[in-house]
Amino acid sequence: MTTASVSSATQSDVDNKPLTKNPHLTAWVEHMARMCQPDRVVWCDGSEAEKARLTEHAVSIGSLIPLDQAKLPGCYLHRSGANDVARVEHLTFICSPTKEDAGPTNNWMDPTEAYAKLRELYNGSMKGRTMYVVPYVMGPVDSPFAKIGIEITDSVYVALNMRIMTRMGQCALDRLGNSEDFNKGLHCTGDVNPERRYICHFPQDNTIWSFGSGYGGNALLGKKCLALRIASCLGRDEGWLAEHMLILGIESPEGEMTYVAAAFPSQCGKTNFAMMIPPKRFKGWKITTVGDDIAWLRVGDDGRLYAVNPEAGYFGVAPGTSYASNGTAMRTIQTDTLYTNVALTPDGDVWWEGKDGDIPAELTDWQGRPWHRGSMEKAAHPNARFTAPMVNNPALSKFADDPQGVPISAIIFGGRRADTIPLVLQSFNWTHGVFFGATMGSETTAAATGKVGVVRRDPFAMLPFCGYNMADYFRHWLSMQAKITFPPKIFLANWFRKDKNGKFLWPGFGENMRVLKWVVDRARLRVGGRETPLGWVPRPGDLDLSGLDLPTEKVEEVTQLTIEEWVRELESVGEFFASLGANVPRELHMQRELLLARLNLIRNAGPQYRTP
Ligand code: GTP
Ligand code: SPV
Ligand code: MN
């Protein structure tokens, strides 16, 4: 608010005038400021000078710790607090007009009640603090599909993260003009008390109210809150799809480009797949990244499905990231990167479990405590993250900023499954592919609070991110077929199948190129496969495994379809559908019954037909 006091502001953090005359925007900001009562209001313009100012301020209040600037220029460490390290699904609410709109997979709160409850928390909550007004664009600024959001936040860390993750500042205000079509996001860190933490979405008002967390998807409102939960509702209404998907380009040695989108749940390999470096055997093949977490998909005038990455940066999982597993990510995070909840070395470098090289003897752990090699505790939090601008990515697609996006030839659904799901399986058609997406299962990970390693249904990797009734979302996916003249081919994949000793059967990472190659060749109708009752699988020889040191038995085990496992799987899918209520599209029930009936035919045919 222009009238706010500047008396206690440091030089690096002073209030300024609104950077827009948009009456809807200025009125809303004033309204929110009256409620939250910050000492000052800072409108962010996205400039370099502002970045320097905010960074200096963040360092002065201890929110950012400078790293070795010679080794990691522009890089800082942030510690988010021990009880605030992941998304909180049980505290995330879809506050649509009716409970039915939110559906059985979402927490619902009556919008009137939610506004009232949170208003009490916001009242005076920014006293002594700065209110940052962060205008941003999701999607390339001049894309017809871009959406504008304004995030009000009391966290300088959030403002600096939003600057990396989105097109932030004046460009958003210029694009908005005097329109009232913007997402109203209000974020207050509060006292970071999980008892007073709410992440509330009001799709009917294009509004997000987030209180009590400063971490990732709870606080960077452009990401999961706007680009998935709210956007999924916009997609339903406007005829497009907002998905938890990476987007990659794969270029053959001859220069042929194919684009693939893939939905894997949180911490299940999207960033790694989107930045994959193909093994030696695939000399001349190149993977380029369009996006690593979110895709907005629309049907183009030519009847193909086009994908845009709404983000401008990566909020990626640090543990496990190394030059060996993801060299592209390592090269991306050497400059201008914010690290959250990683460990600190005595000489100002960062460390996490799975990083290359020797384990350091002494570290400061993610909570700021001394850590010694051999300690039973993790030095970095399992959900420690890096925030890095996509322009740092040496494998960034030249179409990452293309306003129209890239045409998608194949969609892959994948989860973290120790059994049942084979390395790769192709659906027979769109409806069967939607069934794949709708019935995905995956083990839970550290990306959300709660138990890790429990298999749950995570349809389309969107269980925590679908902003409306899941059954209606399935129906929306089915209905897209009518609009897509050239639908992408749909596949199921699983990099995480384990042997009897609990070891991964498949080497994964760069070697996933072998699966991707089959996917692309199938999408282009130029490689064989075998029809099974459950879908198409590669025949022996169809997957290029040359140069891969993997015993034939392991290849067989990882690609195997087992009747008993699949009967169990389809029964569990039946229970899942039942839990979603009467609204589940009939087409999906029929898919399940057909698959089960085919399996039973084989089962009854005799023991010689063990493999479907
Ligand atoms: P979010 O950012 O949470 O949405 O995660 P993500 O889907 O981008 O997952 P990411 O690529 O960051 O990978 C998460 C974890 O899975 C890391 O610990 C990786 O090392 C591991 N991982 C990724 N790909 C593979 C793979 O092919 N095989 C195995 N075994 N692990 C993998
Ligand atoms: C995820 O959990 O899927 C993420 C990280 O990508 S967060 O931004 O915290 O949602
Ligand atoms: Mn994600």
XYZ file of C-alpha atoms and ligand atoms in Angstrom:
655
model
C 0.000 0.000 0.000
C 1.412 3.372 -0.924
C 0.501 4.711 2.484
C 2.459 2.051 4.385
C 5.273 3.123 6.629
C 8.857 2.902 5.408
C 10.451 3.752 8.724
C 11.715 0.277 9.599
C 12.637 -0.744 6.065
C 16.224 -1.588 5.310
C 17.681 0.066 2.251
C 17.338 -3.170 0.368
C 13.680 -3.550 1.160
C 11.647 -0.383 0.716
C 8.082 0.020 -0.355
C 7.332 1.452 -3.729
C 4.419 2.626 -5.826
C 2.167 0.148 -7.612
C 3.730 -0.664 -10.970
C 0.323 -0.646 -12.626
C -2.795 1.463 -12.889
C -4.970 -1.653 -13.227
C -7.808 -0.719 -10.853
C -8.832 -4.336 -10.168
C -5.296 -5.242 -9.196
C -4.505 -2.202 -7.082
C -7.840 -2.478 -5.271
C -7.244 -6.146 -4.483
C -3.701 -5.506 -3.236
C -4.939 -2.675 -1.023
C -7.678 -4.906 0.316
C -5.214 -7.701 1.150
C -2.793 -5.210 2.718
C -5.555 -3.840 4.952
C -6.157 -7.371 6.160
C -2.538 -8.500 6.582
C -1.173 -5.120 7.768
C 2.401 -5.361 6.477
C 4.900 -2.635 7.387
C 5.543 -2.054 3.706
C 4.476 -3.200 0.274
C 7.021 -3.970 -2.417
C 5.841 -4.414 -6.003
C 8.261 -6.664 -7.880
C 9.335 -5.628 -11.374
C 11.559 -8.628 -12.119
C 14.657 -6.511 -12.826
C 18.252 -7.523 -12.132
C 18.602 -4.618 -9.718
C 15.601 -5.857 -7.789
C 17.006 -9.389 -7.698
C 20.229 -8.035 -6.185
C 18.256 -6.007 -3.643
C 16.002 -8.876 -2.598
C 18.926 -11.281 -2.380
C 20.879 -8.878 -0.191
C 17.864 -8.494 2.039
C 17.307 -12.274 2.216
C 20.934 -12.738 3.269
C 20.656 -9.980 5.879
C 17.704 -11.688 7.570
C 19.271 -15.160 7.327
C 16.732 -16.528 4.848
C 19.521 -17.192 2.338
C 23.058 -18.317 3.123
C 25.613 -17.378 0.445
C 27.500 -20.342 -1.003
C 31.063 -20.194 -2.362
C 30.499 -17.524 -5.028
C 33.625 -18.500 -6.979
C 32.437 -22.085 -7.324
C 28.694 -21.501 -7.391
C 28.081 -17.931 -8.616
C 24.688 -16.549 -7.657
C 23.848 -19.633 -5.594
C 22.383 -19.622 -2.073
C 21.143 -22.068 0.526
C 17.800 -21.830 2.293
C 16.642 -23.913 5.269
C 12.877 -24.110 5.457
C 12.334 -25.376 8.996
C 12.033 -28.945 10.199
C 8.231 -29.100 10.110
C 7.922 -27.463 6.717
C 9.732 -29.595 4.161
C 7.098 -30.913 1.746
C 3.615 -30.485 0.381
C 0.858 -31.155 2.895
C -1.917 -33.042 1.139
C -4.092 -33.354 4.255
C -4.034 -29.555 4.652
C -4.747 -28.804 0.994
C -8.357 -27.930 0.183
C -10.478 -27.414 -2.903
C -13.067 -24.879 -1.772
C -15.518 -25.218 -4.642
C -19.203 -24.322 -4.152
C -20.148 -27.939 -3.439
C -18.324 -30.960 -2.024
C -19.398 -32.876 -5.118
C -17.370 -30.457 -7.311
C -14.214 -31.269 -5.365
C -14.974 -34.978 -5.447
C -13.975 -37.825 -3.154
C -10.199 -37.533 -3.707
C -9.903 -33.923 -2.523
C -10.327 -32.312 0.868
C -13.188 -29.869 0.630
C -14.095 -26.880 2.713
C -17.125 -24.682 2.193
C -15.803 -21.498 0.527
C -17.523 -19.128 2.959
C -16.165 -21.053 5.904
C -12.685 -21.268 4.377
C -12.498 -17.541 3.667
C -13.679 -16.783 7.212
C -11.240 -19.185 8.829
C -8.265 -17.937 6.850
C -9.214 -14.279 7.197
C -8.746 -14.701 10.931
C -5.278 -16.112 10.372
C -4.312 -13.415 7.860
C -5.564 -10.565 10.060
C -2.465 -8.587 11.044
C -0.265 -11.538 10.060
C 2.237 -9.372 8.165
C 2.839 -6.833 10.956
C 6.557 -6.123 11.022
C 6.942 -7.801 7.653
C 7.136 -6.824 4.018
C 4.378 -7.694 1.596
C 5.786 -8.530 -1.818
C 3.457 -8.243 -4.796
C 4.736 -10.688 -7.371
C 3.125 -10.486 -10.830
C 3.894 -13.471 -13.030
C 2.983 -15.240 -16.242
C 2.565 -18.996 -16.510
C 3.494 -19.957 -20.067
C 5.506 -18.056 -22.666
C 4.574 -14.378 -22.231
C 3.180 -13.983 -25.757
C 1.442 -17.368 -25.839
C -2.315 -17.262 -26.355
C -2.442 -19.973 -23.657
C -0.530 -18.045 -20.994
C -2.226 -17.221 -17.693
C -1.447 -14.337 -15.359
C -1.135 -14.686 -11.624
C -0.330 -12.240 -8.867
C 1.172 -13.725 -5.739
C 1.151 -11.639 -2.610
C 3.691 -13.062 -0.182
C 5.532 -12.117 2.981
C 8.482 -14.321 2.039
C 11.455 -12.893 0.189
C 12.513 -16.487 -0.496
C 9.193 -17.104 -2.247
C 9.566 -13.890 -4.274
C 13.066 -14.936 -5.389
C 11.891 -18.461 -6.232
C 8.943 -17.132 -8.239
C 11.429 -14.996 -10.165
C 13.142 -18.212 -11.299
C 10.097 -20.435 -11.733
C 7.934 -18.008 -13.728
C 8.162 -15.059 -16.107
C 7.974 -12.554 -13.274
C 7.590 -8.784 -12.974
C 6.730 -5.982 -15.352
C 6.166 -8.374 -18.292
C 3.170 -9.825 -16.449
C 1.693 -6.408 -15.653
C 2.183 -5.288 -19.249
C 0.437 -8.362 -20.534
C -2.382 -7.991 -17.998
C -3.098 -4.354 -18.819
C -6.364 -3.338 -17.187
C -7.900 -6.793 -17.323
C -9.334 -8.443 -14.238
C -8.441 -11.872 -15.563
C -5.673 -12.807 -13.154
C -5.223 -15.398 -10.429
C -5.340 -13.854 -6.972
C -2.807 -15.671 -4.818
C -2.281 -14.730 -1.206
C 0.538 -16.359 0.704
C 1.569 -15.730 4.276
C 4.241 -17.778 6.004
C 2.561 -17.156 9.366
C 4.402 -18.873 12.187
C 4.987 -22.031 10.130
C 2.831 -24.017 12.489
C 1.357 -27.167 10.891
C -1.658 -26.711 13.170
C -2.374 -23.439 11.389
C -1.495 -24.414 7.840
C -4.011 -24.284 5.001
C -3.570 -24.395 1.244
C -6.994 -23.379 -0.084
C -8.139 -23.137 -3.689
C -11.257 -21.327 -4.850
C -11.548 -22.238 -8.546
C -14.791 -20.274 -8.953
C -12.963 -17.097 -7.849
C -9.595 -17.848 -9.513
C -8.179 -17.440 -6.011
C -5.606 -19.250 -3.855
C -5.103 -18.616 -0.142
C -2.077 -20.272 1.395
C -1.129 -19.888 5.048
C 1.515 -21.307 7.352
C 4.111 -22.854 5.039
C 7.076 -21.412 3.164
C 7.868 -24.546 1.209
C 7.664 -25.474 -2.480
C 4.259 -26.454 -3.753
C 2.579 -24.955 -0.660
C 4.049 -21.510 -1.191
C 5.137 -21.043 -4.821
C 1.548 -20.515 -5.903
C 2.206 -20.482 -9.649
C 3.263 -24.104 -9.599
C 0.926 -26.773 -8.233
C -1.795 -24.383 -7.009
C -2.303 -22.350 -10.191
C -0.686 -24.360 -13.010
C -2.338 -27.622 -11.919
C -5.240 -27.293 -9.454
C -6.786 -24.080 -10.746
C -5.639 -24.705 -14.345
C -7.218 -28.177 -14.381
C -10.564 -26.448 -13.713
C -9.866 -23.898 -16.449
C -8.943 -26.773 -18.765
C -12.224 -28.543 -18.011
C -14.176 -25.367 -18.799
C -12.123 -24.290 -21.823
C -11.418 -27.690 -23.417
C -7.763 -28.346 -22.634
C -5.645 -30.288 -20.149
C -3.348 -29.167 -17.307
C -1.101 -32.093 -16.427
C 1.699 -33.177 -14.069
C 3.896 -34.042 -17.039
C 7.378 -33.474 -18.338
C 7.787 -32.605 -22.012
C 10.846 -33.708 -23.947
C 12.075 -33.607 -27.510
C 13.963 -36.526 -28.960
C 16.109 -35.853 -32.002
C 17.425 -38.654 -34.201
C 20.885 -38.508 -35.787
C 19.071 -37.573 -39.028
C 17.461 -34.593 -37.306
C 13.934 -36.015 -36.970
C 12.179 -34.437 -33.956
C 9.549 -36.179 -31.860
C 7.951 -34.794 -28.708
C 6.815 -36.934 -25.814
C 4.987 -36.008 -22.596
C 5.115 -38.205 -19.504
C 3.220 -38.187 -16.217
C 5.056 -39.739 -13.262
C 4.042 -38.907 -9.672
C 6.173 -36.633 -7.491
C 9.739 -37.889 -7.083
C 9.236 -40.600 -9.701
C 11.651 -39.430 -12.368
C 10.181 -36.593 -14.471
C 13.162 -34.256 -14.165
C 15.564 -37.117 -14.834
C 13.643 -38.320 -17.898
C 13.264 -34.805 -19.300
C 17.036 -34.255 -19.118
C 18.198 -37.760 -20.007
C 21.566 -38.256 -21.622
C 21.286 -41.277 -23.962
C 23.842 -44.071 -23.508
C 26.782 -44.506 -25.931
C 24.840 -46.925 -28.132
C 22.592 -44.017 -29.114
C 25.334 -41.861 -30.551
C 23.868 -38.901 -32.401
C 20.539 -39.031 -30.527
C 19.710 -36.001 -28.430
C 17.134 -35.304 -25.733
C 15.993 -31.727 -25.278
C 13.900 -30.454 -22.369
C 10.713 -28.473 -22.906
C 9.487 -28.925 -19.324
C 10.187 -31.130 -16.303
C 6.998 -30.982 -14.208
C 3.913 -29.423 -15.774
C 2.370 -29.469 -19.248
C -0.599 -27.566 -20.602
C -2.019 -29.517 -23.540
C -4.287 -28.143 -26.256
C -5.533 -29.295 -29.602
C -3.973 -27.335 -32.463
C -5.651 -26.283 -35.710
C -3.983 -29.276 -37.381
C -5.748 -31.718 -35.010
C -2.610 -32.620 -33.075
C -2.104 -32.191 -29.335
C 0.301 -29.355 -28.461
C 2.153 -28.941 -25.166
C 3.418 -25.804 -23.459
C 5.488 -25.760 -20.272
C 3.946 -23.046 -18.094
C 7.085 -22.769 -15.951
C 10.415 -21.024 -16.530
C 12.544 -22.951 -14.055
C 13.017 -26.259 -12.294
C 12.158 -26.972 -8.668
C 13.952 -30.298 -8.734
C 14.764 -33.054 -6.241
C 18.424 -32.763 -5.134
C 19.098 -36.172 -3.528
C 20.147 -38.686 -6.145
C 21.158 -35.964 -8.599
C 24.721 -36.519 -9.844
C 26.817 -36.280 -12.988
C 26.330 -40.038 -13.278
C 22.511 -39.992 -12.987
C 21.625 -36.571 -14.429
C 24.592 -34.609 -15.778
C 22.248 -32.148 -17.462
C 20.684 -31.180 -14.133
C 24.130 -30.910 -12.513
C 25.238 -28.493 -15.238
C 21.994 -26.551 -14.797
C 22.469 -25.925 -11.071
C 25.971 -24.437 -10.968
C 24.861 -20.789 -11.220
C 21.935 -18.644 -10.048
C 20.409 -21.561 -8.174
C 18.624 -21.555 -4.826
C 19.142 -24.728 -2.815
C 16.614 -25.696 -0.160
C 17.333 -28.140 2.692
C 20.555 -29.581 1.260
C 23.702 -30.025 3.385
C 26.507 -27.461 3.473
C 30.232 -28.278 3.241
C 32.806 -26.387 5.333
C 34.008 -24.562 2.191
C 30.566 -23.299 1.136
C 29.600 -26.022 -1.308
C 26.383 -28.060 -1.241
C 25.998 -31.774 -0.690
C 23.251 -34.395 -0.695
C 22.963 -38.155 -0.621
C 23.802 -39.551 -4.050
C 25.978 -36.638 -5.199
C 29.164 -37.584 -7.068
C 32.479 -38.041 -5.284
C 33.454 -39.007 -1.770
C 31.120 -38.405 1.127
C 32.514 -35.371 2.985
C 33.850 -36.076 6.509
C 32.087 -33.075 8.047
C 28.978 -31.237 6.956
C 26.286 -28.969 8.284
C 23.060 -30.890 7.779
C 19.826 -29.525 6.313
C 18.713 -28.306 9.737
C 21.982 -26.468 10.394
C 23.402 -29.080 12.765
C 26.914 -30.575 12.610
C 26.974 -33.867 10.689
C 29.765 -36.457 10.563
C 30.382 -39.123 7.941
C 28.855 -42.394 9.100
C 25.935 -40.677 10.799
C 22.683 -42.627 10.574
C 20.772 -39.451 9.748
C 20.522 -37.967 6.303
C 22.612 -34.846 5.716
C 20.163 -33.480 3.143
C 16.408 -33.798 3.541
C 15.013 -36.481 1.156
C 12.847 -33.741 -0.386
C 15.696 -31.193 -0.611
C 15.362 -29.183 -3.815
C 17.146 -26.891 -6.221
C 15.459 -23.951 -7.948
C 17.225 -23.191 -11.212
C 16.302 -21.115 -14.277
C 15.532 -23.235 -17.346
C 17.855 -21.094 -19.459
C 20.739 -22.696 -17.521
C 19.824 -26.082 -18.996
C 22.363 -27.005 -21.704
C 19.737 -29.335 -23.213
C 16.912 -26.769 -23.236
C 14.687 -27.173 -26.281
C 14.705 -24.226 -28.647
C 10.924 -24.485 -28.493
C 10.714 -24.201 -24.681
C 9.535 -20.622 -25.140
C 7.418 -21.241 -28.232
C 3.992 -19.642 -27.793
C 2.256 -22.532 -29.619
C 4.138 -25.310 -27.844
C 5.307 -28.584 -29.372
C 3.241 -31.370 -31.002
C 3.038 -34.482 -28.817
C 3.364 -37.900 -30.497
C 3.306 -40.079 -27.384
C 2.212 -39.886 -23.755
C 3.768 -42.112 -21.100
C 2.181 -42.836 -17.716
C 4.486 -44.300 -15.109
C 4.696 -44.944 -11.416
C 6.968 -46.405 -8.801
C 5.900 -50.039 -8.643
C 7.977 -52.906 -7.278
C 5.836 -55.454 -9.143
C 3.046 -56.006 -11.705
C 3.707 -53.089 -14.061
C 6.142 -54.040 -16.850
C 8.936 -51.866 -18.174
C 6.668 -50.732 -20.994
C 3.168 -51.471 -22.292
C 1.325 -49.741 -25.125
C -2.414 -49.146 -24.999
C -4.680 -50.288 -27.817
C -6.339 -46.904 -28.261
C -7.149 -43.596 -26.570
C -9.795 -44.979 -24.183
C -7.496 -47.793 -23.104
C -4.729 -45.194 -22.676
C -7.018 -43.070 -20.492
C -7.639 -46.250 -18.481
C -3.855 -46.558 -18.008
C -3.722 -43.001 -16.711
C -6.819 -43.318 -14.534
C -5.581 -46.474 -12.813
C -1.922 -45.639 -12.252
C -0.558 -46.746 -8.918
C 2.634 -45.577 -7.263
C 4.509 -45.750 -3.984
C 4.318 -42.535 -1.964
C 7.501 -40.442 -1.710
C 9.014 -37.685 0.425
C 7.519 -34.994 -1.842
C 4.510 -34.935 0.482
C 4.386 -35.394 4.246
C 3.150 -38.788 5.410
C 4.277 -42.372 5.080
C 6.731 -43.126 2.271
C 6.650 -46.295 0.124
C 2.935 -47.121 0.327
C 1.298 -47.990 -3.000
C -1.719 -45.836 -3.715
C -3.736 -45.039 -6.827
C -2.442 -41.796 -8.266
C -4.477 -41.243 -11.434
C -2.511 -39.374 -14.099
C -0.013 -38.511 -11.302
C -2.673 -35.899 -10.465
C -4.163 -37.259 -7.228
C -2.808 -34.309 -5.199
C -3.256 -31.801 -8.041
C -6.635 -32.274 -9.705
C -8.779 -29.260 -8.778
C -12.141 -30.942 -9.277
C -14.020 -34.233 -9.186
C -11.672 -37.014 -10.331
C -14.430 -38.890 -12.171
C -15.289 -35.730 -14.128
C -11.593 -35.335 -14.887
C -11.540 -38.873 -16.337
C -14.555 -37.958 -18.446
C -12.798 -34.811 -19.642
C -9.804 -36.895 -20.759
C -12.102 -39.333 -22.601
C -13.924 -36.466 -24.286
C -10.695 -35.010 -25.669
C -10.549 -37.841 -28.198
C -13.324 -36.276 -30.248
C -11.225 -33.125 -30.674
C -7.876 -34.728 -31.493
C -7.649 -35.912 -35.087
C -4.150 -37.318 -34.520
C -4.103 -38.534 -30.924
C -0.746 -39.318 -29.318
C -0.120 -43.014 -28.663
C -0.376 -43.816 -24.953
C 2.035 -46.005 -22.958
C 2.587 -47.298 -19.432
C 6.160 -47.493 -18.099
C 7.848 -48.545 -14.862
C 11.535 -47.957 -14.070
C 11.115 -49.199 -10.503
C 10.284 -52.902 -10.730
C 12.271 -54.958 -8.218
C 13.634 -58.484 -8.032
C 13.050 -60.882 -5.135
C 15.897 -59.248 -3.206
C 14.336 -55.836 -3.480
C 16.843 -54.555 -6.055
C 15.791 -52.534 -9.084
C 15.696 -54.808 -12.133
C 16.190 -52.015 -14.639
C 19.203 -49.654 -14.586
C 17.003 -46.662 -15.433
C 18.147 -43.078 -16.003
C 19.965 -42.793 -19.401
C 19.115 -46.397 -20.194
C 15.443 -45.379 -20.287
C 16.375 -44.144 -23.756
C 15.910 -47.726 -24.929
C 12.271 -47.653 -23.886
C 11.790 -44.145 -25.248
C 13.160 -45.245 -28.626
C 10.565 -48.045 -28.827
C 7.838 -45.618 -27.776
C 8.814 -43.165 -30.503
C 9.088 -45.886 -33.141
C 5.683 -47.270 -32.130
C 4.188 -43.784 -32.296
C 5.648 -43.466 -35.800
C 4.351 -46.935 -36.727
C 7.733 -48.370 -37.639
C 8.624 -51.041 -35.092
C 7.035 -54.323 -34.115
C 5.402 -55.431 -30.914
C 3.367 -58.274 -29.538
C -0.325 -58.025 -28.793
C -1.213 -59.293 -25.340
C -4.635 -59.147 -23.664
C -3.358 -56.150 -21.682
C -1.745 -54.120 -24.461
C 1.236 -54.165 -26.809
C 4.698 -55.101 -25.537
C 8.040 -55.199 -27.347
C 8.916 -58.618 -28.785
C 12.375 -59.937 -27.966
C 14.646 -57.843 -30.170
C 12.258 -54.893 -30.480
C 13.898 -53.054 -27.575
C 17.418 -52.021 -28.537
C 19.456 -53.496 -25.674
C 22.842 -53.544 -27.381
C 25.691 -52.389 -25.193
C 23.545 -52.884 -22.090
C 25.038 -55.165 -19.496
C 21.831 -56.793 -18.279
C 21.265 -60.576 -18.096
C 18.424 -61.916 -20.255
C 16.564 -63.186 -17.160
C 16.440 -59.660 -15.783
C 15.144 -58.300 -19.072
C 12.463 -60.986 -19.043
C 11.570 -60.297 -15.432
C 11.276 -56.544 -15.893
C 9.127 -56.841 -19.023
C 6.971 -59.715 -17.754
C 3.178 -59.694 -17.490
C 1.918 -62.061 -14.794
C -1.702 -63.185 -14.807
C -2.067 -63.419 -11.026
C -0.526 -59.986 -10.458
C -2.775 -58.418 -13.079
C -5.931 -60.034 -11.757
C -5.065 -58.557 -8.352
C -4.290 -55.211 -9.976
C -7.606 -55.058 -11.810
C -9.481 -56.063 -8.672
C -7.794 -53.259 -6.777
C -8.689 -50.884 -9.633
C -12.299 -52.004 -9.201
C -12.165 -51.004 -5.540
C -10.636 -47.675 -6.500
C -13.371 -46.957 -9.026
C -15.977 -47.874 -6.411
C -14.377 -45.383 -4.007
C -14.861 -42.650 -6.626
C -18.623 -43.187 -6.646
C -21.244 -43.591 -9.327
C -19.764 -40.901 -11.523
C -16.850 -42.921 -12.959
C -17.313 -43.054 -16.755
C -18.834 -46.271 -17.985
C -16.091 -46.596 -20.621
C -13.522 -47.101 -17.864
C -15.586 -49.727 -16.033
C -15.957 -51.518 -19.357
C -12.218 -51.379 -20.027
C -11.574 -52.995 -16.671
C -14.126 -55.715 -17.209
C -12.844 -56.462 -20.692
C -9.247 -56.764 -19.510
C -10.273 -58.991 -16.617
C -12.422 -61.168 -18.887
C -9.505 -61.647 -21.298
C -7.179 -62.595 -18.438
C -9.700 -65.136 -17.183
C -9.943 -66.664 -20.658
C -6.203 -67.281 -20.530
C -6.278 -68.467 -16.960
C -8.950 -71.009 -17.836
C -7.148 -72.173 -20.960
C -4.661 -74.174 -18.910
C -1.308 -73.971 -17.181
C 0.682 -73.903 -20.432
C -0.622 -70.335 -20.958
C 1.029 -68.743 -17.951
C 2.075 -65.517 -19.626
C -0.578 -63.322 -21.115
P 8.907 -33.962 -8.614
O 9.768 -32.782 -8.802
O 8.641 -34.293 -7.171
O 7.623 -33.881 -9.389
O 9.760 -35.259 -9.061
P 10.232 -35.871 -10.464
O 9.143 -36.741 -11.005
O 10.762 -34.816 -11.350
O 11.380 -36.879 -10.020
P 12.975 -36.813 -10.220
O 13.359 -36.886 -11.673
O 13.486 -35.666 -9.459
O 13.412 -38.174 -9.540
C 13.089 -38.490 -8.214
C 13.914 -39.623 -7.694
O 13.791 -40.767 -8.535
C 15.406 -39.303 -7.618
O 15.920 -39.806 -6.408
C 15.983 -40.036 -8.793
O 17.322 -40.404 -8.561
C 15.070 -41.254 -8.913
N 14.991 -41.736 -10.316
C 14.743 -40.990 -11.413
N 14.772 -41.739 -12.538
C 15.046 -43.005 -12.138
C 15.197 -44.250 -12.837
O 15.102 -44.351 -14.047
N 15.447 -45.361 -12.060
C 15.553 -45.280 -10.697
N 15.797 -46.407 -10.019
N 15.439 -44.116 -10.010
C 15.179 -43.001 -10.718
C 5.970 -32.281 -6.524
O 5.799 -32.593 -5.330
O 5.405 -32.910 -7.448
C 6.883 -31.184 -6.876
C 7.428 -30.377 -5.790
O 7.140 -30.961 -8.043
S 6.308 -29.210 -5.153
O 6.568 -27.927 -5.795
O 6.580 -29.096 -3.700
O 4.966 -29.632 -5.416
Mn 6.014 -32.383 -9.429
